[in-house]
mmCIF file of C-alpha atoms in Angstrom:
data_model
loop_
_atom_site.group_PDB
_atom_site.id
_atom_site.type_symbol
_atom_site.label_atom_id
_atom_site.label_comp_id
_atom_site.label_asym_id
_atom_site.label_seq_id
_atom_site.Cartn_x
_atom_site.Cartn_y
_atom_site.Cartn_z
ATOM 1 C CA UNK A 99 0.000 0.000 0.000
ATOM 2 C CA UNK A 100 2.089 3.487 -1.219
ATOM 3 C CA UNK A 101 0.817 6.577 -0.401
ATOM 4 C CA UNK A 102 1.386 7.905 -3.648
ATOM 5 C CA UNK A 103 -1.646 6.283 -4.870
ATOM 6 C CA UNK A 104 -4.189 8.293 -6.058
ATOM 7 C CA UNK A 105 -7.510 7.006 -6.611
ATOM 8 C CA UNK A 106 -10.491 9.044 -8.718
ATOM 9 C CA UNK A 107 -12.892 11.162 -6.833
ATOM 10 C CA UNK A 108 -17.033 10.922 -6.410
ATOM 11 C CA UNK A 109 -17.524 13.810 -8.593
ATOM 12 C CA UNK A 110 -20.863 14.319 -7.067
ATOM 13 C CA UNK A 111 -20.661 12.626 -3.010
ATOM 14 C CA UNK A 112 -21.218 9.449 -1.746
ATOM 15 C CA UNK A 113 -24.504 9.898 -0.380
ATOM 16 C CA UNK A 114 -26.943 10.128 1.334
ATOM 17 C CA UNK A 115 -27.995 6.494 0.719
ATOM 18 C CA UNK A 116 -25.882 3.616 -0.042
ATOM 19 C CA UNK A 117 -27.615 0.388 -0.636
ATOM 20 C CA UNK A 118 -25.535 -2.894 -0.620
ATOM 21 C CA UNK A 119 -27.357 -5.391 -2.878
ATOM 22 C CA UNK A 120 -25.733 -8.910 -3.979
ATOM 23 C CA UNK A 121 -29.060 -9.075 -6.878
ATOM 24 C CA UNK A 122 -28.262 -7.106 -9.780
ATOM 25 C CA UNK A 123 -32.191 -6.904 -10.834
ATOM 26 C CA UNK A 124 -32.546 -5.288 -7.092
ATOM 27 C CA UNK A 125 -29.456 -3.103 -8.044
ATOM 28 C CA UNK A 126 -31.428 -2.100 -11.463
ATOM 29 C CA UNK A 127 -34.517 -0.811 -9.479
ATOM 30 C CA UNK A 128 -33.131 1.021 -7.013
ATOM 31 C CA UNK A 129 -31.052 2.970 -10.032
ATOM 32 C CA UNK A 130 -34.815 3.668 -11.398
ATOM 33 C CA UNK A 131 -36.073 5.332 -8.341
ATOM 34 C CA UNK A 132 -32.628 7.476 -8.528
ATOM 35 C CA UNK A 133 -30.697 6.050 -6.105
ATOM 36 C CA UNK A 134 -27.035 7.594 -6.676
ATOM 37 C CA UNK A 135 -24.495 4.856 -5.125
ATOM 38 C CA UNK A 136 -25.109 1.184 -4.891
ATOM 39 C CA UNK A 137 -23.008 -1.701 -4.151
ATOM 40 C CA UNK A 138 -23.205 -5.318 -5.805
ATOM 41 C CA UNK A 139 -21.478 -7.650 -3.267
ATOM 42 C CA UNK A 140 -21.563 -11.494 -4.218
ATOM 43 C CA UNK A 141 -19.360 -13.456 -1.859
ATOM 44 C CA UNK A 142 -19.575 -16.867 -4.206
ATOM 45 C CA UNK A 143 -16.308 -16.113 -6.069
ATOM 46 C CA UNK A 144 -17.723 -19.095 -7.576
ATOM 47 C CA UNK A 145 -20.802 -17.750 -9.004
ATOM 48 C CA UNK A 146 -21.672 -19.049 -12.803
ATOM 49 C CA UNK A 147 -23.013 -15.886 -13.148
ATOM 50 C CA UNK A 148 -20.502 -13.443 -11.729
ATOM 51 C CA UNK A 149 -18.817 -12.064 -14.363
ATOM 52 C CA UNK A 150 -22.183 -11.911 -16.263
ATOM 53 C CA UNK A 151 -23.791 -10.048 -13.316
ATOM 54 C CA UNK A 152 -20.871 -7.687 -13.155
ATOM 55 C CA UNK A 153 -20.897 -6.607 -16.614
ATOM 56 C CA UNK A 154 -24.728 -6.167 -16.765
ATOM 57 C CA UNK A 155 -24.478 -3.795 -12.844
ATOM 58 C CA UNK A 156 -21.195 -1.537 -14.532
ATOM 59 C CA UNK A 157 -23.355 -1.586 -17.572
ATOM 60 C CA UNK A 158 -26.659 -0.108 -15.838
ATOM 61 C CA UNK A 159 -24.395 2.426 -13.831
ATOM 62 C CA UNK A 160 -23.176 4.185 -16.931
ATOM 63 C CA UNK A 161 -26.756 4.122 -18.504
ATOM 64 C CA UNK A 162 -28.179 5.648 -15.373
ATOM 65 C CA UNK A 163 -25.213 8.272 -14.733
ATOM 66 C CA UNK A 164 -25.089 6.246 -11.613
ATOM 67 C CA UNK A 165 -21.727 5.068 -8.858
ATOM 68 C CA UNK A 166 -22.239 1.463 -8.933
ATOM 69 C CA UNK A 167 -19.059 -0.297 -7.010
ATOM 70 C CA UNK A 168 -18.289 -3.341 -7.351
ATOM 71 C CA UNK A 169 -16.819 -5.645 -3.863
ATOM 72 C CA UNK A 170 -14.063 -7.685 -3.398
ATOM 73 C CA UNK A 171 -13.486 -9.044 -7.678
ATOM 74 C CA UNK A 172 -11.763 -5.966 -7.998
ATOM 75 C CA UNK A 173 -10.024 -7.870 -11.404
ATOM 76 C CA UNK A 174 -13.519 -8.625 -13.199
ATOM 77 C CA UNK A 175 -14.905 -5.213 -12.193
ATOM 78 C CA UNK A 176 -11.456 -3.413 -13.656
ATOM 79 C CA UNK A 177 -12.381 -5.732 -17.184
ATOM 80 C CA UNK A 178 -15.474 -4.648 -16.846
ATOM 81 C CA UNK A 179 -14.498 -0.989 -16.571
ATOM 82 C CA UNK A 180 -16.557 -0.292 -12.802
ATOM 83 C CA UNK A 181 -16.600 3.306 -11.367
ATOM 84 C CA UNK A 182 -15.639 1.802 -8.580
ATOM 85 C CA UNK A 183 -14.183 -0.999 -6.316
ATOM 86 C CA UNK A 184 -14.808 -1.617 -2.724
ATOM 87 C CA UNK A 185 -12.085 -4.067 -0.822
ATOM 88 C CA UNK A 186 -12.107 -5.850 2.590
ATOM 89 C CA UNK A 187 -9.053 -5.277 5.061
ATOM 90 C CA UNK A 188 -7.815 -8.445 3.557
ATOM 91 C CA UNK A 189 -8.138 -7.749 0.041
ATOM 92 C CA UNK A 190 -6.478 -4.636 0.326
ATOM 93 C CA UNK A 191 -3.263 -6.806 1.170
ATOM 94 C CA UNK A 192 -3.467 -8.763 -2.738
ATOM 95 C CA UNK A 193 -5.337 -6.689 -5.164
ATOM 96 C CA UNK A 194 -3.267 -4.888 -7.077
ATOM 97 C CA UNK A 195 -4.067 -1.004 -5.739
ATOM 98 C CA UNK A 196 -1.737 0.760 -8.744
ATOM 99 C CA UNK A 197 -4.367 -1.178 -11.295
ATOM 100 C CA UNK A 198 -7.244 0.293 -10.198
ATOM 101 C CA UNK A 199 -5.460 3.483 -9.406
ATOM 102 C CA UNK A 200 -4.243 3.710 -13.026
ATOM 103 C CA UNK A 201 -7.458 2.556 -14.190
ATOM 104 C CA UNK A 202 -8.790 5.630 -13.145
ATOM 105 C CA UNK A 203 -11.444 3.712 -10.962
ATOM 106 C CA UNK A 204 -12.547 4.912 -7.568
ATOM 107 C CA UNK A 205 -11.838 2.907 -4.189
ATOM 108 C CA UNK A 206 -13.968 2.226 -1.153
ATOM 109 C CA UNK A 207 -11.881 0.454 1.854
ATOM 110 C CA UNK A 208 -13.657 -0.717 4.950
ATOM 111 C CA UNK A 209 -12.544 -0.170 8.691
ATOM 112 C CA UNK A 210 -13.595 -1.682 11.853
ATOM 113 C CA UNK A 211 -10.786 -0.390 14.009
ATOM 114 C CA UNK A 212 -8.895 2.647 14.588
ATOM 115 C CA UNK A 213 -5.730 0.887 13.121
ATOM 116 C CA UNK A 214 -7.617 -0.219 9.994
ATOM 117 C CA UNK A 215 -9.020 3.111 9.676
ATOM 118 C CA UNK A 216 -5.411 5.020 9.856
ATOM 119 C CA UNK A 217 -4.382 2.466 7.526
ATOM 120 C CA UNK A 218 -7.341 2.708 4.678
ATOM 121 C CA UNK A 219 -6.468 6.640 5.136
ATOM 122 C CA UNK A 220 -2.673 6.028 4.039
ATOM 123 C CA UNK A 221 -3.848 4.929 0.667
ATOM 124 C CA UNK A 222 -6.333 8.173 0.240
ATOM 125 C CA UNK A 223 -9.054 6.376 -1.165
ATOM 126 C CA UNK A 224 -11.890 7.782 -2.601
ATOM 127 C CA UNK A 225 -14.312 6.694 0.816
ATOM 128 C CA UNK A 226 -14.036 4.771 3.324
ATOM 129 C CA UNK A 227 -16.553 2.423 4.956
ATOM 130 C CA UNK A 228 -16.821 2.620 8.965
ATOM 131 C CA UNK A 229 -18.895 -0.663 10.610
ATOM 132 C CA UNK A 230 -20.110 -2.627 11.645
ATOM 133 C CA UNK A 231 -21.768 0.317 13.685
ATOM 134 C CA UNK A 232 -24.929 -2.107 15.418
ATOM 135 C CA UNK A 233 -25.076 -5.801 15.097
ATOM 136 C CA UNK A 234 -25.786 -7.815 12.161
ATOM 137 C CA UNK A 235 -26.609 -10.914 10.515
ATOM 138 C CA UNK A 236 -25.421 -10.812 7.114
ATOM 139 C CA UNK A 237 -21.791 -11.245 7.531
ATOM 140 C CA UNK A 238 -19.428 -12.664 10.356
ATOM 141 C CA UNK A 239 -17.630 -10.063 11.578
ATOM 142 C CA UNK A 240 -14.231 -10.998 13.795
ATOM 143 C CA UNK A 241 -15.224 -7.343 16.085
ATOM 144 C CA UNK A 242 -17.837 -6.334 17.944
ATOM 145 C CA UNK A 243 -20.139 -3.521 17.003
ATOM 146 C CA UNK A 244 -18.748 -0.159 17.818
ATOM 147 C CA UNK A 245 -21.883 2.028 18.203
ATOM 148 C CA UNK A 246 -22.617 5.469 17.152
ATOM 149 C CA UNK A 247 -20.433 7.495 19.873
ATOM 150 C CA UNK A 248 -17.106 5.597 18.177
ATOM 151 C CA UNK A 249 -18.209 6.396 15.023
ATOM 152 C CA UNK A 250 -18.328 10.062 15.782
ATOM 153 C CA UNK A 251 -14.800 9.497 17.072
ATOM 154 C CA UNK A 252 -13.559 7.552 13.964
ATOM 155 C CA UNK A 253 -15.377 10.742 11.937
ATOM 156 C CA UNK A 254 -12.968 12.923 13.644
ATOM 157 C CA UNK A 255 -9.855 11.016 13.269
ATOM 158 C CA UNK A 256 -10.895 11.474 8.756
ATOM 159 C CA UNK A 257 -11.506 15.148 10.060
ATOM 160 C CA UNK A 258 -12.950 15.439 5.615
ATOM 161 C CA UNK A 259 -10.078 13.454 4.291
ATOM 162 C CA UNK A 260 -12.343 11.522 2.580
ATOM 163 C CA UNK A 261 -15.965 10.837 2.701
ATOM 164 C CA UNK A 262 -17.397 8.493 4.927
ATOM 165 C CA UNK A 263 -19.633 5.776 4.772
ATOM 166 C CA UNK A 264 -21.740 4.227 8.416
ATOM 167 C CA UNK A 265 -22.564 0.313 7.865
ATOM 168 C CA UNK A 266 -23.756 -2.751 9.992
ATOM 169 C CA UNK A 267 -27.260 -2.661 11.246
ATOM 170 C CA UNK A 268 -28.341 -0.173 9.951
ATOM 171 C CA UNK A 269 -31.940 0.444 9.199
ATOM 172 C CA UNK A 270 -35.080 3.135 9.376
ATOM 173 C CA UNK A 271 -34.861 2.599 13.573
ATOM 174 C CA UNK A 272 -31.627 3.772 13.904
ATOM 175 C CA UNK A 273 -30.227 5.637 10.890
ATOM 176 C CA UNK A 274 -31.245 8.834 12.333
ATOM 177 C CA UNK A 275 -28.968 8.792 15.077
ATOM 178 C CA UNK A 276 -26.552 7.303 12.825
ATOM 179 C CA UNK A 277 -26.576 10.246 10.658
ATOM 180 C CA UNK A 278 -26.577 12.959 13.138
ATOM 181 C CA UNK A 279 -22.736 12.132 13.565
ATOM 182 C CA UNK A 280 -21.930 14.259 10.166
ATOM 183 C CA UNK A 281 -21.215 10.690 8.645
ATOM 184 C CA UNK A 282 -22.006 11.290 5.020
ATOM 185 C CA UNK A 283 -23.645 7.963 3.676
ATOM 186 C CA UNK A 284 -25.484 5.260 5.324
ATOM 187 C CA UNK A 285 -25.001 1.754 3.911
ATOM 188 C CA UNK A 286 -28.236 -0.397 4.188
ATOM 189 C CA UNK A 287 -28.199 -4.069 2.935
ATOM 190 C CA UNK A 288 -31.543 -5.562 4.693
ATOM 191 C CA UNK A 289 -33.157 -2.240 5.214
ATOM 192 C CA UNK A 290 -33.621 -2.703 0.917
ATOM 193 C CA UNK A 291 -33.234 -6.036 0.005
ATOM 194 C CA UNK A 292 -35.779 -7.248 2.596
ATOM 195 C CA UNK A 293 -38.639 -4.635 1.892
ATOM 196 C CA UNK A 294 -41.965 -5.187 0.979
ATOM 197 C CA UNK A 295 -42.553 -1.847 -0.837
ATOM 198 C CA UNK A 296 -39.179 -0.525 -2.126
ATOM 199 C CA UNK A 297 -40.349 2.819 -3.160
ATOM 200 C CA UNK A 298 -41.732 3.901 0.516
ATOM 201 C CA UNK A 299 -38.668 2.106 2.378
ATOM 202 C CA UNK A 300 -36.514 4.693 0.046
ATOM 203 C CA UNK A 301 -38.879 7.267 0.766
ATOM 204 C CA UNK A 302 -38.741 7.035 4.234
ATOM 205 C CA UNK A 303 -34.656 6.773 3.989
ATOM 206 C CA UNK A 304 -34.593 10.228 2.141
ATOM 207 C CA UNK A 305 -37.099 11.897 4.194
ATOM 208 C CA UNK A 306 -34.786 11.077 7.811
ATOM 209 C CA UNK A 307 -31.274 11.452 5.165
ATOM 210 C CA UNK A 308 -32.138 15.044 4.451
ATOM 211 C CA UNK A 309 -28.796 17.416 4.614
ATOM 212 C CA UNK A 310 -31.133 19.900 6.028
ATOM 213 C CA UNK A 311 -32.539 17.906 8.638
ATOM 214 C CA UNK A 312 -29.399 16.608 9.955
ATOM 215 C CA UNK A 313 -29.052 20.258 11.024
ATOM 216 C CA UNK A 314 -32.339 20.952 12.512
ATOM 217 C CA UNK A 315 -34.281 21.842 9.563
ATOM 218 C CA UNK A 316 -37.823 20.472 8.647
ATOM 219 C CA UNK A 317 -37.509 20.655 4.580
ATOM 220 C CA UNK A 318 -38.313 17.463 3.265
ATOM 221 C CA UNK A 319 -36.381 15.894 -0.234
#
């Protein structure tokens, strides 16, 4: 990991909402009601469809001016010419970081430790992903959940270095509290690909992630 890297920016933010999705169709309708930034995370390296489902999400990104990233196959999503790449602690130690650099392609690292975080900041990628912030069951996660007053602490240690991204847990009970913090995205994974009505679980998402609100405000999106 140099510190000369330099990874592309997000020309227009991060936020407010970041859905993770691992179902590209799901990734495809939340681009049609607008959403910005989306993830497609499929942990089956071995997936028959993975390089098929990569192309199509990179593909529907550029057709919606949207920032789809693409996590952990950071080799199929550089072939497949992603905005973006998001990488694990322990991908970060064998994916080629100059590639992706050189690519031009952006770069989300995630932290769950003060020591991670310093070290994701070394590389100046283009966001970084705090978390697991409450408990949750779609991923084993080696540390316990550090809780909204250590993110606030971990948002002061980036001090705007790069822009910052709240996961684990996270859904419509909490997120407000989450976002108070100054955090600028929320990630949600079940808070979207477990609804029943997508369009009011986003609508409800943008009404609480307002930039206004977070400062007192009452404007709605």
């Amino acid at each position: 990991m140099k510190p000369s890297l330099s990874f592309a920016r997000m020309e227009g933010g991060i936020g407010p909402l970041y859905p993770v999705v691992d179902d590209v169709a799901l990734l495809k309708r939340l681009l049609a009601f607008g959403v910005k930034t989306v993830q497609l995370r499929v942990k089956d390296a071995e997936h028959p469809q993975l390089d098929a489902m990569i192309q199509e999400a990179v593909k529907c990104g550029k057709l919606c001016d949207a920032q789809v990233f693409i996590n952990d196959h950071w080799q199929k999503a550089l072939a497949a010419g992603a905005y973006g790449i998001h990488l694990g602690q322990d991908d970060l130690k064998t994916a080629d970081l100059a590639a992706i650099a050189n690519a031009g392609g952006r770069l989300g690292v995630s932290t769950r430790t003060a020591n991670e975080l310093d070290l994701a900041l070394a590389i100046n990628p283009s966001y970084v992903a705090i978390g697991h912030i409450f408990p949750t069951p779609t991923k084993q996660m080696p540390t316990p959940p550090q809780g909204v007053a250590q993110l606030a602490k971990h948002l002061k240690t980036v001090n705007g270095q790069v822009p910052t991204v709240a996961i684990g847990g996270l859904d419509l009970s909490v997120v407000s509290e989450v976002w108070q913090t100054g955090v600028d995205a929320v990630a949600v994974v079940r808070a979207v690909t477990q609804s029943c009505d997508l369009a009011a679980t986003l609508q409800s998402f943008a009404d609480i992630l307002n930039e206004e609100a977070r400062h007192g405000e009452a404007t709605a999106l």
